[in-house]
Amino acid sequence: MEPRRERHTASSDDIEEVVPRPPCSLPPNKVPLPRRTVDPRDRAAILVDVESGELGHSITVPGVAEQTAVLRRQLSALALLPVAQTDILQGLVSELFTNAVRHTRSGLPGGRVAVTLHRLRGRVQVRVTDQGPRGDAAQTPHVREQDLDREGGFGLRLVALQADRWGTLSEGGRTTVWFELDRG
């Protein structure tokens, strides 16, 4: 496996890391989609598969921890993925939802989190959108430096390792963290 060098530029405490990239199973004339983007001009466009007639599914739930199970169950049914990939999808959605509840206004009384799932050609894309940062401390979600003595900080690292592609989008005071899983 050839290591993939990834540079995060979202904030001053970002890190540079080398993460093994799984072998590419695409035909030789196809270029794989990028795994991560932090470019604010990249709006993580959703390429709708008009042939399927599906535009996606959106669920908005209260920003309370008990809603994690609801999201996991509903998205699993909608994604139509093999069992192993469904397990990954459930874990990543749980991480992103928990982050939104812990770190944003979505976790305050009356807060909400919107989760959208799109079944695209060859892949599934999930977006978790919060209601924006608490207070004035706006910070773009990023992979934190690994510190085994600190509680937490592994959610986006897990997303970076398990998703085929992922990224963030801040717009209108809200933050969306998205990921894609290729269909097995």
Backbone as a printed PyTorch tensor [residue, N CA C, xyz], in Angstrom:
tensor([[[  0.8260,  -1.1820,   0.0000],
         [  0.0000,   0.0000,   0.0000],
         [  0.8690,   1.2430,   0.0000]],

        [[  0.5170,   2.1610,  -0.8570],
         [  1.2550,   3.4150,  -0.9020],
         [  0.5970,   4.4020,   0.0590]],

        [[  1.3520,   5.0430,   0.9510],
         [  0.7420,   5.9720,   1.8900],
         [  0.2080,   7.2050,   1.1740]],

        [[ -0.8580,   7.7440,   1.7170],
         [ -1.4710,   8.9490,   1.1860],
         [ -1.1280,  10.0830,   2.1370]],

        [[ -0.5250,  11.1440,   1.6360],
         [ -0.1770,  12.2920,   2.4590],
         [ -1.3480,  13.2590,   2.4220]],

        [[ -1.7740,  13.6530,   3.5910],
         [ -2.9290,  14.5160,   3.7020],
         [ -2.5630,  15.7360,   4.5330]],

        [[ -2.8650,  16.8980,   4.0370],
         [ -2.5620,  18.1390,   4.7520],
         [ -3.8710,  18.8290,   5.0650]],

        [[ -4.1450,  19.0520,   6.3250],
         [ -5.3350,  19.7640,   6.7470],
         [ -4.9250,  21.2140,   6.9970]],

        [[ -5.7070,  22.1570,   6.5060],
         [ -5.3550,  23.5590,   6.6740],
         [ -6.4540,  24.3430,   7.3620]],

        [[ -7.3190,  23.6780,   8.0740],
         [ -8.4740,  24.3470,   8.6520],
         [ -8.1280,  25.2490,   9.8300]],

        [[ -7.1310,  24.8910,  10.6410],
         [ -6.7630,  25.7480,  11.7640],
         [ -5.3090,  25.5090,  12.1350]],

        [[ -4.7990,  26.3440,  13.0390],
         [ -3.3720,  26.3050,  13.3570],
         [ -2.9410,  25.0320,  14.0750]],

        [[ -3.8560,  24.3330,  14.7250],
         [ -3.4450,  23.1200,  15.4300],
         [ -3.6610,  21.8620,  14.6060]],

        [[ -3.8530,  22.0400,  13.3100],
         [ -3.9850,  20.8720,  12.4340],
         [ -2.6610,  20.1290,  12.3490]],

        [[ -2.7460,  18.8980,  11.8860],
         [ -1.5570,  18.0520,  11.8010],
         [ -1.3870,  17.5490,  10.3820]],

        [[ -0.2120,  17.1090,  10.0900],
         [  0.0350,  16.4150,   8.8300],
         [  0.2340,  14.9620,   9.1930]],

        [[ -0.4090,  14.0880,   8.4490],
         [ -0.3000,  12.6820,   8.7710],
         [ -0.2290,  11.8530,   7.5020]],

        [[  0.2810,  10.6620,   7.6510],
         [  0.3250,   9.7270,   6.5490],
         [ -0.6260,   8.5960,   6.8990]],

        [[ -1.6170,   8.3790,   6.0350],
         [ -2.6240,   7.3590,   6.2600],
         [ -2.5670,   6.3770,   5.0950]],

        [[ -2.5220,   5.0720,   5.3730],
         [ -2.4970,   4.1230,   4.2610],
         [ -3.7670,   4.2440,   3.4370]],

        [[ -3.6220,   4.2060,   2.1480],
         [ -4.7650,   4.2830,   1.2430],
         [ -5.0500,   2.8830,   0.7250]],

        [[ -6.3170,   2.4470,   0.7720],
         [ -6.6230,   1.1150,   0.2760],
         [ -6.3110,   1.0150,  -1.2100]],

        [[ -6.0150,  -0.2020,  -1.6910],
         [ -5.7050,  -0.3530,  -3.1070],
         [ -6.8880,   0.0780,  -3.9630]],

        [[ -6.5930,   0.7050,  -5.0690],
         [ -7.6240,   1.2020,  -5.9710],
         [ -8.0920,   0.0770,  -6.8770]],

        [[ -9.4240,  -0.1050,  -6.9490],
         [ -9.9640,  -1.1710,  -7.7780],
         [-10.6260,  -0.6130,  -9.0330]],

        [[-10.3320,   0.6390,  -9.3670],
         [-10.9130,   1.2450, -10.5530],
         [-10.1780,   0.7800, -11.8090]],

        [[-10.8710,   0.7760, -12.9340],
         [-10.1870,   0.4710, -14.1930],
         [ -9.0600,   1.4650, -14.4330]],

        [[ -8.0310,   1.0820, -15.1980],
         [ -6.8580,   1.9310, -15.3830],
         [ -7.1530,   3.3160, -15.9500]],

        [[ -8.2340,   3.4910, -16.7110],
         [ -8.5120,   4.7920, -17.3150],
         [ -9.3720,   5.6890, -16.4350]],

        [[ -9.7770,   5.2370, -15.2470],
         [-10.5970,   6.0300, -14.3380],
         [ -9.7310,   6.6250, -13.2290]],

        [[-10.0040,   7.8640, -12.8630],
         [ -9.2850,   8.5360, -11.7850],
         [-10.1830,   8.5170, -10.5550]],

        [[ -9.6740,   8.0660,  -9.3990],
         [-10.5250,   8.0390,  -8.2080],
         [-10.8620,   9.4450,  -7.7420]],

        [[-12.0270,   9.5800,  -7.0910],
         [-12.4170,  10.8660,  -6.5240],
         [-11.4930,  11.1970,  -5.3590]],

        [[-11.2430,  12.4750,  -5.0800],
         [-10.3870,  12.8320,  -3.9470],
         [-11.0340,  12.3990,  -2.6380]],

        [[-10.1890,  12.0480,  -1.6570],
         [-10.6980,  11.5750,  -0.3730],
         [-11.0800,  12.7170,   0.5630]],

        [[-10.4420,  13.8510,   0.4990],
         [-10.6530,  14.9090,   1.4930],
         [-10.5060,  16.2580,   0.8310]],

        [[-11.3410,  17.1820,   1.2150],
         [-11.2020,  18.5280,   0.7080],
         [-11.4310,  19.5240,   1.8370]],

        [[-10.6620,  20.5720,   1.8730],
         [-10.8710,  21.6710,   2.8130],
         [-10.9940,  22.9930,   2.0710]],

        [[-10.9920,  22.9510,   0.7520],
         [-11.1060,  24.1510,  -0.0520],
         [-12.5080,  24.7360,   0.1100]],

        [[-12.6450,  25.9890,   0.6190],
         [-13.9740,  26.5520,   0.8460],
         [-14.7810,  26.7210,  -0.4400]],

        [[-14.1230,  26.7280,  -1.5780],
         [-14.8520,  26.8440,  -2.8390],
         [-15.4710,  25.5210,  -3.2590]],

        [[-15.0130,  24.4300,  -2.6700],
         [-15.5630,  23.1210,  -2.9860],
         [-16.8230,  22.9270,  -2.1580]],

        [[-17.9240,  22.8820,  -2.7820],
         [-19.1940,  22.7920,  -2.0760],
         [-19.6830,  21.3490,  -1.9800]],

        [[-18.7950,  20.3820,  -2.1620],
         [-19.1510,  18.9730,  -2.0310],
         [-20.4260,  18.6760,  -2.8040]],

        [[-20.4080,  19.0520,  -4.0600],
         [-21.6110,  18.9490,  -4.8770],
         [-22.1370,  17.5300,  -4.9020]],

        [[-23.4420,  17.4190,  -4.8670],
         [-24.0790,  16.1140,  -4.9790],
         [-24.4630,  15.9400,  -6.4310]],

        [[-23.9380,  14.9170,  -7.0420],
         [-24.2830,  14.5980,  -8.4120],
         [-25.4470,  13.6220,  -8.3650]],

        [[-26.6290,  14.1330,  -8.6260],
         [-27.8300,  13.3210,  -8.5040],
         [-27.9050,  12.3470,  -9.6670]],

        [[-28.2110,  11.1140,  -9.3490],
         [-28.4000,  10.0790, -10.3550],
         [-29.8480,  10.1680, -10.8190]],

        [[-30.0940,  10.9700, -11.8720],
         [-31.4620,  11.2020, -12.3130],
         [-32.1290,   9.9410, -12.8330]],

        [[-31.3530,   8.9670, -13.2750],
         [-31.9270,   7.7250, -13.7840],
         [-32.6360,   6.9420, -12.6900]],

        [[-32.1700,   7.0550, -11.4510],
         [-32.7840,   6.3100, -10.3600],
         [-34.0700,   6.9630,  -9.8700]],

        [[-34.2610,   8.2550, -10.1680],
         [-35.4450,   8.9570,  -9.7150],
         [-35.3960,   9.3520,  -8.2500]],

        [[-34.2920,   9.0990,  -7.5530],
         [-34.1660,   9.4040,  -6.1340],
         [-33.3370,  10.6610,  -5.9350]],

        [[-33.8390,  11.5790,  -5.1240],
         [-33.0970,  12.7900,  -4.8340],
         [-32.4500,  12.7540,  -3.4570]],

        [[-32.7350,  11.7410,  -2.6760],
         [-32.1280,  11.6220,  -1.3650],
         [-33.1730,  11.6710,  -0.2640]],

        [[-32.7130,  11.4950,   0.9470],
         [-33.5730,  11.4710,   2.1240],
         [-32.9480,  12.3710,   3.1820]],

        [[-33.7710,  13.1810,   3.8340],
         [-33.2810,  14.0530,   4.8790],
         [-34.0750,  13.8150,   6.1540]],

        [[-33.3620,  13.7690,   7.2640],
         [-33.9730,  13.5530,   8.5670],
         [-33.4600,  14.6630,   9.4810]],

        [[-34.3540,  15.3650,  10.1410],
         [-33.9590,  16.3730,  11.1220],
         [-34.4450,  15.8950,  12.4810]],

        [[-33.5100,  15.7930,  13.4220],
         [-33.8370,  15.2590,  14.7520],
         [-33.3550,  16.2290,  15.8250]],

        [[-33.9610,  16.1430,  17.0040],
         [-33.4760,  16.9620,  18.1230],
         [-32.0220,  16.6150,  18.4400]],

        [[-31.2700,  17.6030,  18.8780],
         [-29.8490,  17.4010,  19.1950],
         [-29.6470,  16.7890,  20.5680]],

        [[-30.1640,  15.5950,  20.7620],
         [-29.9880,  14.8630,  22.0220],
         [-29.4340,  13.4740,  21.7080]],

        [[-28.5960,  12.9820,  22.5970],
         [-27.8730,  11.7270,  22.3660],
         [-28.7960,  10.5600,  22.0340]],

        [[-30.0020,  10.5310,  22.5950],
         [-30.9180,   9.4140,  22.3580],
         [-31.3270,   9.2880,  20.8920]],

        [[-31.1410,  10.3260,  20.1020],
         [-31.5200,  10.2820,  18.6920],
         [-30.5110,   9.5080,  17.8320]],

        [[-29.3650,   9.1880,  18.3960],
         [-28.3550,   8.4450,  17.6420],
         [-28.9200,   7.1270,  17.1330]],

        [[-29.6140,   6.4030,  17.9890],
         [-30.1840,   5.1040,  17.5950],
         [-31.2170,   5.2690,  16.4850]],

        [[-32.0100,   6.3410,  16.5380],
         [-33.0080,   6.6010,  15.5090],
         [-32.3110,   6.8100,  14.1600]],

        [[-31.2720,   7.6280,  14.1480],
         [-30.5280,   7.8920,  12.9140],
         [-29.9050,   6.6200,  12.3510]],

        [[-29.2630,   5.8610,  13.2140],
         [-28.6060,   4.6270,  12.7750],
         [-29.6180,   3.6990,  12.0950]],

        [[-30.7550,   3.5220,  12.7300],
         [-31.7800,   2.6110,  12.2140],
         [-32.3470,   3.1160,  10.8830]],

        [[-32.7120,   4.3960,  10.8260],
         [-33.3230,   4.9330,   9.6070],
         [-32.3510,   4.9710,   8.4380]],

        [[-31.1160,   5.4010,   8.6830],
         [-30.1460,   5.4820,   7.5880],
         [-29.7490,   4.0990,   7.0860]],

        [[-29.6790,   3.1320,   7.9790],
         [-29.3540,   1.7610,   7.5650],
         [-30.3850,   1.2470,   6.5750]],

        [[-31.6510,   1.5150,   6.8660],
         [-32.7220,   1.0580,   5.9860],
         [-32.6960,   1.7770,   4.6420]],

        [[-32.3170,   3.0520,   4.6440],
         [-32.3330,   3.8450,   3.4140],
         [-31.1140,   3.6220,   2.5260]],

        [[-29.9780,   3.2800,   3.1200],
         [-28.7200,   3.2320,   2.3680],
         [-28.6450,   2.0580,   1.3950]],

        [[-29.2650,   0.9470,   1.7210],
         [-29.2330,  -0.2530,   0.8810],
         [-27.7990,  -0.7040,   0.5880]],

        [[-27.0010,  -0.8110,   1.6440],
         [-25.6080,  -1.2460,   1.5340],
         [-25.4610,  -2.6580,   2.0850]],

        [[-24.3870,  -3.3530,   1.6970],
         [-24.0970,  -4.6440,   2.3230],
         [-23.8710,  -4.4620,   3.8250]],

        [[-24.0210,  -5.5420,   4.5910],
         [-23.9570,  -5.4800,   6.0560],
         [-22.6810,  -4.8140,   6.5590]],

        [[-21.5210,  -5.1860,   6.0320],
         [-20.2530,  -4.6170,   6.5180],
         [-20.2230,  -3.1040,   6.3120]],

        [[-20.6990,  -2.6370,   5.1680],
         [-20.7040,  -1.2000,   4.9080],
         [-21.7860,  -0.4870,   5.7190]],

        [[-22.8870,  -1.1760,   5.9840],
         [-23.9260,  -0.6000,   6.8330],
         [-23.3800,  -0.3580,   8.2290]],

        [[-22.5850,  -1.2910,   8.7400],
         [-21.9660,  -1.1120,  10.0570],
         [-21.0520,   0.1120,  10.0760]],

        [[-20.2800,   0.2980,   9.0130],
         [-19.3980,   1.4750,   8.9180],
         [-20.2390,   2.7480,   8.8710]],

        [[-21.2720,   2.7540,   8.0340],
         [-22.1490,   3.9170,   7.9220],
         [-22.7400,   4.2720,   9.2810]],

        [[-23.2290,   3.2770,  10.0190],
         [-23.8140,   3.5360,  11.3320],
         [-22.7880,   4.1400,  12.2930]],

        [[-21.5880,   3.6080,  12.2930],
         [-20.5500,   4.1280,  13.1810],
         [-20.1670,   5.5580,  12.8470]],

        [[-20.0220,   5.8590,  11.5510],
         [-19.6260,   7.2070,  11.1510],
         [-20.7320,   8.2210,  11.4130]],

        [[-21.9760,   7.8490,  11.1560],
         [-23.0940,   8.7470,  11.4490],
         [-23.1600,   9.0150,  12.9490]],

        [[-22.9590,   7.9930,  13.7530],
         [-22.9730,   8.1700,  15.2150],
         [-21.9040,   9.1590,  15.6500]],

        [[-20.6950,   9.0200,  15.1030],
         [-19.6000,   9.9270,  15.4500],
         [-19.9260,  11.3690,  15.0750]],

        [[-20.3980,  11.5700,  13.8480],
         [-20.6630,  12.9330,  13.3890],
         [-21.8420,  13.5570,  14.1260]],

        [[-22.8810,  12.7730,  14.3950],
         [-24.0280,  13.2860,  15.1410],
         [-23.5960,  13.6650,  16.5630]],

        [[-22.8280,  12.7880,  17.1980],
         [-22.3530,  13.0660,  18.5510],
         [-21.4950,  14.3270,  18.5830]],

        [[-20.6240,  14.5100,  17.5890],
         [-19.8100,  15.7340,  17.5020],
         [-20.6950,  16.9720,  17.3860]],

        [[-21.7340,  16.8960,  16.5470],
         [-22.6290,  18.0440,  16.3680],
         [-23.3250,  18.3970,  17.6770]],

        [[-23.7490,  17.3770,  18.4100],
         [-24.4450,  17.6150,  19.6760],
         [-23.4840,  18.1720,  20.7300]],

        [[-22.2750,  17.6610,  20.7850],
         [-21.3010,  18.0850,  21.8100],
         [-20.7070,  19.4660,  21.5670]],

        [[-20.4710,  19.7930,  20.3160],
         [-19.6440,  20.9690,  20.0230],
         [-20.3780,  22.1440,  19.3800]],

        [[-21.6840,  22.0180,  19.1160],
         [-22.3800,  23.1030,  18.4150],
         [-23.6850,  23.4610,  19.1170]],

        [[-24.3410,  24.4930,  18.6000],
         [-25.6400,  24.9040,  19.1480],
         [-26.6990,  23.8280,  18.9870]],

        [[-26.4600,  22.8690,  18.1320],
         [-27.4240,  21.7730,  17.9590],
         [-27.6300,  20.9930,  19.2490]],

        [[-26.6370,  20.9890,  20.1380],
         [-26.7480,  20.2690,  21.3970],
         [-27.3750,  21.0660,  22.5260]],

        [[-27.7040,  22.3300,  22.2780],
         [-28.3620,  23.1650,  23.2860],
         [-29.8690,  22.8930,  23.2730]],

        [[-30.5870,  23.2700,  24.3280],
         [-32.0420,  23.0440,  24.3430],
         [-32.7000,  23.6130,  23.0860]],

        [[-33.5190,  22.7990,  22.4490],
         [-34.1920,  23.1970,  21.2140],
         [-33.3560,  23.0050,  19.9620]],

        [[-32.1010,  22.5810,  20.1120],
         [-31.2200,  22.3910,  18.9610],
         [-31.6180,  21.1900,  18.1100]],

        [[-31.2270,  21.2420,  16.8430],
         [-31.5670,  20.1670,  15.9070],
         [-30.3680,  19.8690,  15.0200]],

        [[-30.3470,  18.6580,  14.4740],
         [-29.3040,  18.2270,  13.5460],
         [-30.0090,  17.6580,  12.3180]],

        [[-29.5800,  18.0900,  11.1360],
         [-30.1390,  17.5600,   9.8850],
         [-29.1530,  16.5520,   9.3040]],

        [[-29.6490,  15.4010,   8.9370],
         [-28.8260,  14.3500,   8.3310],
         [-29.4640,  13.9840,   6.9980]],

        [[-28.6530,  14.0220,   5.9550],
         [-29.1370,  13.7410,   4.6080],
         [-28.3570,  12.5740,   4.0310]],

        [[-29.0650,  11.6660,   3.3820],
         [-28.4360,  10.5230,   2.7300],
         [-28.8110,  10.5480,   1.2560]],

        [[-27.8070,  10.4050,   0.4010],
         [-28.0220,  10.3400,  -1.0420],
         [-27.4240,   9.0350,  -1.5510]],

        [[-28.2450,   8.2600,  -2.2250],
         [-27.7330,   7.0650,  -2.9150],
         [-27.3530,   7.5220,  -4.3190]],

        [[-26.0750,   7.5550,  -4.5720],
         [-25.5480,   8.0090,  -5.8540],
         [-25.0450,   6.8060,  -6.6330]],

        [[-24.7270,   7.0170,  -7.8740],
         [-24.2040,   5.9320,  -8.6930],
         [-22.8830,   5.4430,  -8.1100]],

        [[-22.8870,   4.2140,  -7.6060],
         [-21.6630,   3.5980,  -7.1020],
         [-21.2750,   3.9740,  -5.6870]],

        [[-22.0570,   4.8510,  -5.0460],
         [-21.6730,   5.2820,  -3.6940],
         [-22.8770,   5.8540,  -2.9460]],

        [[-22.6880,   6.0130,  -1.6370],
         [-23.6870,   6.6380,  -0.7760],
         [-23.0090,   7.8220,  -0.1080]],

        [[-23.6890,   8.9670,  -0.0820],
         [-23.1520,  10.1460,   0.5830],
         [-24.0640,  10.5110,   1.7530]],

        [[-23.4600,  10.7980,   2.9110],
         [-24.1900,  11.2180,   4.0980],
         [-23.6420,  12.5770,   4.5200]],

        [[-24.5600,  13.4860,   4.8500],
         [-24.1930,  14.8220,   5.3250],
         [-24.8460,  15.0580,   6.6750]],

        [[-24.0600,  15.5400,   7.6250],
         [-24.5740,  15.8770,   8.9530],
         [-24.3720,  17.3840,   9.1230]],

        [[-25.4840,  18.1120,   9.2730],
         [-25.4410,  19.5700,   9.3490],
         [-25.9110,  20.0320,  10.7190]],

        [[-25.0540,  20.8250,  11.3740],
         [-25.3890,  21.3490,  12.7050],
         [-25.9000,  22.7810,  12.5790]],

        [[-26.2220,  23.4000,  13.7300],
         [-26.7550,  24.7560,  13.7400],
         [-25.6940,  25.8150,  14.0020]],

        [[-24.4400,  25.4540,  13.8740],
         [-23.3740,  26.4300,  14.0220],
         [-22.7040,  26.3650,  15.3790]],

        [[-21.5770,  27.0610,  15.4980],
         [-20.7680,  26.9740,  16.7240],
         [-21.4510,  27.6120,  17.9270]],

        [[-21.0430,  27.1340,  19.0980],
         [-21.5030,  27.7450,  20.3480],
         [-20.6490,  28.9820,  20.5920]],

        [[-21.2640,  30.1150,  20.8240],
         [-20.5160,  31.3430,  21.0870],
         [-19.8040,  31.8410,  19.8440]],

        [[-18.7290,  32.5790,  20.0800],
         [-17.9740,  33.1760,  18.9760],
         [-16.8270,  32.2980,  18.5040]],

        [[-16.6050,  31.1800,  19.1470],
         [-15.4530,  30.3250,  18.8350],
         [-15.7520,  29.3990,  17.6620]],

        [[-15.8270,  29.9560,  16.4700],
         [-16.0770,  29.1480,  15.2780],
         [-14.8060,  28.4080,  14.8860]],

        [[-14.8990,  27.1010,  14.7590],
         [-13.7400,  26.3060,  14.3660],
         [-14.1920,  25.2400,  13.3770]],

        [[-13.4850,  25.1250,  12.2860],
         [-13.8020,  24.1130,  11.2950],
         [-13.4430,  22.7430,  11.8390]],

        [[-14.3450,  21.7650,  11.7200],
         [-14.0050,  20.4210,  12.1770],
         [-12.7550,  19.9130,  11.4550]],

        [[-11.8700,  19.2860,  12.2030],
         [-10.6330,  18.7760,  11.6300],
         [-10.1400,  17.5850,  12.4530]],

        [[ -9.2670,  16.8010,  11.8530],
         [ -8.6680,  15.6720,  12.5600],
         [ -7.6700,  16.2370,  13.5630]],

        [[ -7.8720,  15.8840,  14.8400],
         [ -6.9770,  16.3950,  15.8850],
         [ -5.7720,  15.4860,  16.0420]],

        [[ -4.7180,  16.0800,  16.5670],
         [ -3.5160,  15.2990,  16.8490],
         [ -3.8730,  14.1940,  17.8420]],

        [[ -3.3550,  13.0130,  17.5860],
         [ -3.6630,  11.8690,  18.4370],
         [ -3.0160,  12.0260,  19.8040]],

        [[ -3.8280,  11.9220,  20.8620],
         [ -3.3580,  12.0220,  22.2320],
         [ -4.1240,  10.9890,  23.0430]],

        [[ -3.4650,   9.8860,  23.3800],
         [ -4.1310,   8.7920,  24.0710],
         [ -4.5140,   9.1410,  25.5050]],

        [[ -3.9410,  10.2170,  26.0640],
         [ -4.2780,  10.6410,  27.4220],
         [ -5.5180,  11.5340,  27.4620]],

        [[ -5.9490,  12.0080,  26.3090],
         [ -7.0960,  12.9130,  26.2440],
         [ -8.3540,  12.1200,  25.8640]],

        [[ -9.4550,  12.4670,  26.4970],
         [-10.7230,  11.8280,  26.1490],
         [-11.2400,  12.4350,  24.8560]],

        [[-11.7310,  11.6030,  23.9610],
         [-12.3000,  12.0860,  22.7050],
         [-11.2330,  12.4100,  21.6730]],

        [[-11.6800,  13.0530,  20.5980],
         [-10.7590,  13.4510,  19.5450],
         [-10.5000,  12.3910,  18.4860]],

        [[-11.2780,  11.3090,  18.5080],
         [-11.0410,  10.2310,  17.5540],
         [-12.1140,  10.1490,  16.4690]],

        [[-13.1880,  10.9190,  16.5920],
         [-14.3120,  10.8260,  15.6680],
         [-13.9460,  11.0950,  14.2230]],

        [[-13.3420,  12.2480,  13.9530],
         [-12.9880,  12.5620,  12.5640],
         [-11.8270,  11.7140,  12.0630]],

        [[-10.9790,  11.2570,  12.9670],
         [ -9.9110,  10.3370,  12.5700],
         [-10.5460,   9.0440,  12.0420]],

        [[-11.5820,   8.5820,  12.7160],
         [-12.3040,   7.3870,  12.2840],
         [-12.9610,   7.6240,  10.9280]],

        [[-13.5690,   8.7900,  10.7470],
         [-14.1770,   9.1290,   9.4570],
         [-13.1100,   9.1290,   8.3610]],

        [[-11.9720,   9.7580,   8.6380],
         [-10.8920,   9.8390,   7.6420],
         [-10.3750,   8.4620,   7.2540]],

        [[-10.3510,   7.5400,   8.1950],
         [ -9.8290,   6.2030,   7.9160],
         [-10.8460,   5.2900,   7.2490]],

        [[-12.1270,   5.4390,   7.5840],
         [-13.1090,   4.4800,   7.0980],
         [-13.9080,   4.9420,   5.8890]],

        [[-14.0810,   6.2410,   5.7110],
         [-14.8510,   6.7330,   4.5660],
         [-13.9810,   6.7250,   3.3200]],

        [[-14.6140,   6.5540,   2.1820],
         [-13.8680,   6.6210,   0.9200],
         [-13.5340,   8.0680,   0.5720]],

        [[-14.4010,   8.9950,   0.9510],
         [-14.1680,  10.4260,   0.7870],
         [-14.9080,  11.1370,   1.9100]],

        [[-14.4110,  12.3160,   2.2940],
         [-15.1100,  13.1050,   3.3050],
         [-14.6600,  14.5420,   3.2200]],

        [[-15.4040,  15.4200,   3.8440],
         [-15.0330,  16.8240,   3.8420],
         [-15.9480,  17.6280,   4.7370]],

        [[-15.7160,  18.9250,   4.7610],
         [-16.5150,  19.8410,   5.5650],
         [-16.9510,  21.0060,   4.7040]],

        [[-18.0370,  21.6220,   5.1070],
         [-18.5700,  22.7730,   4.4080],
         [-19.2000,  23.6890,   5.4480]],

        [[-18.7460,  24.9260,   5.5130],
         [-19.3400,  25.9060,   6.4250],
         [-20.0280,  26.9590,   5.5780]],

        [[-21.3090,  27.1380,   5.8540],
         [-22.0750,  28.0630,   5.0350],
         [-23.2750,  28.5490,   5.8330]],

        [[-23.5140,  29.8420,   5.8260],
         [-24.6740,  30.4000,   6.5140],
         [-24.6560,  30.1580,   8.0120]],

        [[-23.4690,  30.1000,   8.6300],
         [-23.3640,  29.8820,  10.0600],
         [-23.4940,  28.4260,  10.4780]],

        [[-23.7340,  27.5390,   9.5480],
         [-23.8650,  26.1110,   9.8410],
         [-22.6720,  25.3600,   9.2850]],

        [[-22.4130,  24.2100,   9.8670],
         [-21.3170,  23.3690,   9.3820],
         [-21.8740,  22.0090,   8.9800]],

        [[-21.4450,  21.5540,   7.8220],
         [-21.8070,  20.2210,   7.3410],
         [-20.5360,  19.4030,   7.2510]],

        [[-20.5680,  18.2270,   7.8300],
         [-19.4960,  17.2520,   7.6420],
         [-20.1290,  16.1240,   6.8360]],

        [[-19.4860,  15.7700,   5.7370],
         [-20.0430,  14.7460,   4.8610],
         [-19.0220,  13.6310,   4.6500]],

        [[-19.5320,  12.4640,   4.2920],
         [-18.6690,  11.3550,   3.9090],
         [-19.3630,  10.5260,   2.8590]],

        [[-18.5530,   9.7860,   2.1170],
         [-19.0830,   8.8740,   1.1010],
         [-18.5050,   7.4850,   1.3200]],

        [[-19.3250,   6.4890,   1.0680],
         [-18.9020,   5.0990,   1.0580],
         [-19.1990,   4.5500,  -0.3190]],

        [[-18.1810,   3.9780,  -0.9670],
         [-18.4210,   3.3330,  -2.2460],
         [-19.1730,   2.0360,  -2.0190]],

        [[-20.0760,   1.7340,  -2.9220],
         [-20.8070,   0.4690,  -2.8030],
         [-19.8540,  -0.6720,  -3.0930]],

        [[-19.8710,  -1.6620,  -2.2190],
         [-18.9560,  -2.7970,  -2.3120],
         [-19.1860,  -3.6250,  -3.4910]]])
